Amino acid sequence: MKPIIIKNSRLPKMLSWFMEVGGITLFPFIFIRGEGDERLIRHETIHIKQYAETLILGFLLIYVWDFLYGFAKYKNYDDAYRSIRFEREAYGNELDIRYLESRRFCAWAKYKV
Ligand SMILES: [Zn+2]
């Protein structure tokens, strides 16, 4: 499904506690700070696909689990965030303009925390 993109949202800024948040995806919405750019929208659209593949609740549970596991391992918010398998897929492919068309079902599953 196509995401519903909300530009110039205040939500990303409100969530910028420990890092600068440019966008946040809460299925089926993508909230963007300012106008965003292709890279950011592609990153968040990868999260939309992950949400759909995990029936939304699975995304949230795995996301929180990976963050807590990463935080216990790295003792640092940024490294914990970067270790989340959904973020590893999104950051690893956000610059690939053809990624969304070529992406395999549940591509996130090959990433390890
Ligand atoms: Zn992300």
mmCIF file of C-alpha atoms and ligand atoms in Angstrom:
data_model
loop_
_atom_site.group_PDB
_atom_site.id
_atom_site.type_symbol
_atom_site.label_atom_id
_atom_site.label_comp_id
_atom_site.label_asym_id
_atom_site.label_seq_id
_atom_site.Cartn_x
_atom_site.Cartn_y
_atom_site.Cartn_z
ATOM 1 C CA MET A 1 0.000 0.000 0.000
ATOM 2 C CA LYS A 2 1.009 3.591 -0.516
ATOM 3 C CA PRO A 3 1.947 5.532 2.600
ATOM 4 C CA ILE A 4 0.141 8.719 3.570
ATOM 5 C CA ILE A 5 2.856 11.352 3.774
ATOM 6 C CA ILE A 6 2.365 14.305 6.108
ATOM 7 C CA LYS A 7 4.941 16.998 5.390
ATOM 8 C CA ASN A 8 5.860 19.872 7.697
ATOM 9 C CA SER A 9 4.793 17.783 10.678
ATOM 10 C CA ARG A 10 5.773 18.860 14.185
ATOM 11 C CA LEU A 11 5.903 15.226 15.366
ATOM 12 C CA PRO A 12 9.541 14.534 14.314
ATOM 13 C CA LYS A 13 10.757 17.561 16.278
ATOM 14 C CA MET A 14 8.694 16.540 19.307
ATOM 15 C CA LEU A 15 10.388 13.120 19.232
ATOM 16 C CA SER A 16 13.926 14.452 18.931
ATOM 17 C CA TRP A 17 14.991 13.570 22.479
ATOM 18 C CA PHE A 18 18.334 11.902 21.941
ATOM 19 C CA MET A 19 18.815 12.388 18.239
ATOM 20 C CA GLU A 20 17.549 14.645 15.460
ATOM 21 C CA VAL A 21 14.472 12.958 13.966
ATOM 22 C CA GLY A 22 13.728 13.944 10.350
ATOM 23 C CA GLY A 23 10.779 11.624 9.895
ATOM 24 C CA ILE A 24 8.760 9.002 11.697
ATOM 25 C CA THR A 25 6.506 6.281 10.344
ATOM 26 C CA LEU A 26 3.394 5.188 12.195
ATOM 27 C CA PHE A 27 1.654 2.912 9.733
ATOM 28 C CA PRO A 28 0.159 4.021 7.372
ATOM 29 C CA PHE A 29 1.434 7.569 7.965
ATOM 30 C CA ILE A 30 4.862 9.069 7.385
ATOM 31 C CA PHE A 31 5.419 12.290 9.308
ATOM 32 C CA ILE A 32 8.175 14.432 7.806
ATOM 33 C CA ARG A 33 9.941 17.433 9.293
ATOM 34 C CA GLY A 34 9.840 20.125 6.630
ATOM 35 C CA GLU A 35 9.505 18.981 3.033
ATOM 36 C CA GLY A 36 11.801 15.971 3.390
ATOM 37 C CA ASP A 37 13.711 14.570 0.458
ATOM 38 C CA GLU A 38 13.697 11.405 -1.629
ATOM 39 C CA ARG A 39 16.198 9.640 0.607
ATOM 40 C CA LEU A 40 14.150 10.285 3.754
ATOM 41 C CA ILE A 41 10.856 9.327 2.096
ATOM 42 C CA ARG A 42 12.451 6.122 0.739
ATOM 43 C CA HIS A 43 13.790 5.317 4.229
ATOM 44 C CA GLU A 44 10.367 5.777 5.805
ATOM 45 C CA THR A 45 8.623 3.880 2.981
ATOM 46 C CA ILE A 46 10.880 0.893 3.710
ATOM 47 C CA HIS A 47 9.463 1.067 7.268
ATOM 48 C CA ILE A 48 5.902 1.062 5.825
ATOM 49 C CA LYS A 49 6.702 -2.214 4.030
ATOM 50 C CA GLN A 50 8.209 -3.655 7.228
ATOM 51 C CA TYR A 51 5.101 -2.681 9.200
ATOM 52 C CA ALA A 52 2.860 -4.399 6.629
ATOM 53 C CA GLU A 53 4.994 -7.568 6.616
ATOM 54 C CA THR A 54 4.873 -7.861 10.397
ATOM 55 C CA LEU A 55 1.186 -6.921 10.722
ATOM 56 C CA ILE A 56 2.110 -3.642 12.467
ATOM 57 C CA LEU A 57 2.339 -5.073 15.988
ATOM 58 C CA GLY A 58 5.290 -7.277 15.027
ATOM 59 C CA PHE A 59 7.159 -4.212 13.785
ATOM 60 C CA LEU A 60 6.639 -2.390 17.083
ATOM 61 C CA LEU A 61 7.611 -5.411 19.203
ATOM 62 C CA ILE A 62 10.728 -6.256 17.194
ATOM 63 C CA TYR A 63 11.705 -2.575 17.043
ATOM 64 C CA VAL A 64 11.552 -2.168 20.819
ATOM 65 C CA TRP A 65 13.174 -5.570 21.432
ATOM 66 C CA ASP A 66 16.078 -4.793 19.080
ATOM 67 C CA PHE A 67 16.567 -1.375 20.660
ATOM 68 C CA LEU A 68 16.670 -2.793 24.199
ATOM 69 C CA TYR A 69 18.939 -5.642 23.128
ATOM 70 C CA GLY A 70 21.221 -3.166 21.326
ATOM 71 C CA PHE A 71 21.235 -0.823 24.323
ATOM 72 C CA ALA A 72 22.219 -3.654 26.664
ATOM 73 C CA LYS A 73 24.962 -4.597 24.225
ATOM 74 C CA TYR A 74 26.331 -1.149 23.265
ATOM 75 C CA LYS A 75 25.287 0.979 26.307
ATOM 76 C CA ASN A 76 24.568 3.859 23.961
ATOM 77 C CA TYR A 77 21.345 5.130 22.370
ATOM 78 C CA ASP A 78 22.762 5.868 18.946
ATOM 79 C CA ASP A 79 24.417 2.467 18.509
ATOM 80 C CA ALA A 80 21.297 0.759 19.901
ATOM 81 C CA TYR A 81 19.117 2.612 17.365
ATOM 82 C CA ARG A 82 21.474 1.822 14.493
ATOM 83 C CA SER A 83 21.459 -1.860 15.442
ATOM 84 C CA ILE A 84 17.660 -2.241 15.020
ATOM 85 C CA ARG A 85 17.220 -4.621 12.082
ATOM 86 C CA PHE A 86 14.517 -2.440 10.502
ATOM 87 C CA GLU A 87 16.829 0.586 10.658
ATOM 88 C CA ARG A 88 19.744 -1.424 9.272
ATOM 89 C CA GLU A 89 17.686 -2.323 6.214
ATOM 90 C CA ALA A 90 16.363 1.242 5.813
ATOM 91 C CA TYR A 91 19.737 2.995 6.251
ATOM 92 C CA GLY A 92 21.491 0.386 4.148
ATOM 93 C CA ASN A 93 19.190 0.937 1.170
ATOM 94 C CA GLU A 94 17.815 4.472 1.412
ATOM 95 C CA LEU A 95 20.195 5.724 -1.290
ATOM 96 C CA ASP A 96 19.234 3.022 -3.791
ATOM 97 C CA ILE A 97 16.585 4.599 -6.025
ATOM 98 C CA ARG A 98 15.458 1.176 -7.305
ATOM 99 C CA TYR A 99 15.372 -0.526 -3.912
ATOM 100 C CA LEU A 100 11.635 -0.285 -3.270
ATOM 101 C CA GLU A 101 10.833 -2.013 -6.583
ATOM 102 C CA SER A 102 13.476 -4.724 -6.231
ATOM 103 C CA ARG A 103 13.166 -5.340 -2.498
ATOM 104 C CA ARG A 104 12.386 -8.894 -1.424
ATOM 105 C CA PHE A 105 9.549 -9.750 0.946
ATOM 106 C CA CYS A 106 10.757 -9.515 4.556
ATOM 107 C CA ALA A 107 14.207 -8.293 3.437
ATOM 108 C CA TRP A 108 14.724 -7.005 6.999
ATOM 109 C CA ALA A 109 14.915 -10.591 8.287
ATOM 110 C CA LYS A 110 18.450 -11.075 6.976
ATOM 111 C CA TYR A 111 19.751 -8.293 9.235
ATOM 112 C CA LYS A 112 20.905 -9.285 12.691
ATOM 113 C CA VAL A 113 20.888 -7.084 15.790
HETATM 114 ZN ZN ZN B 1 14.214 4.520 10.264
#
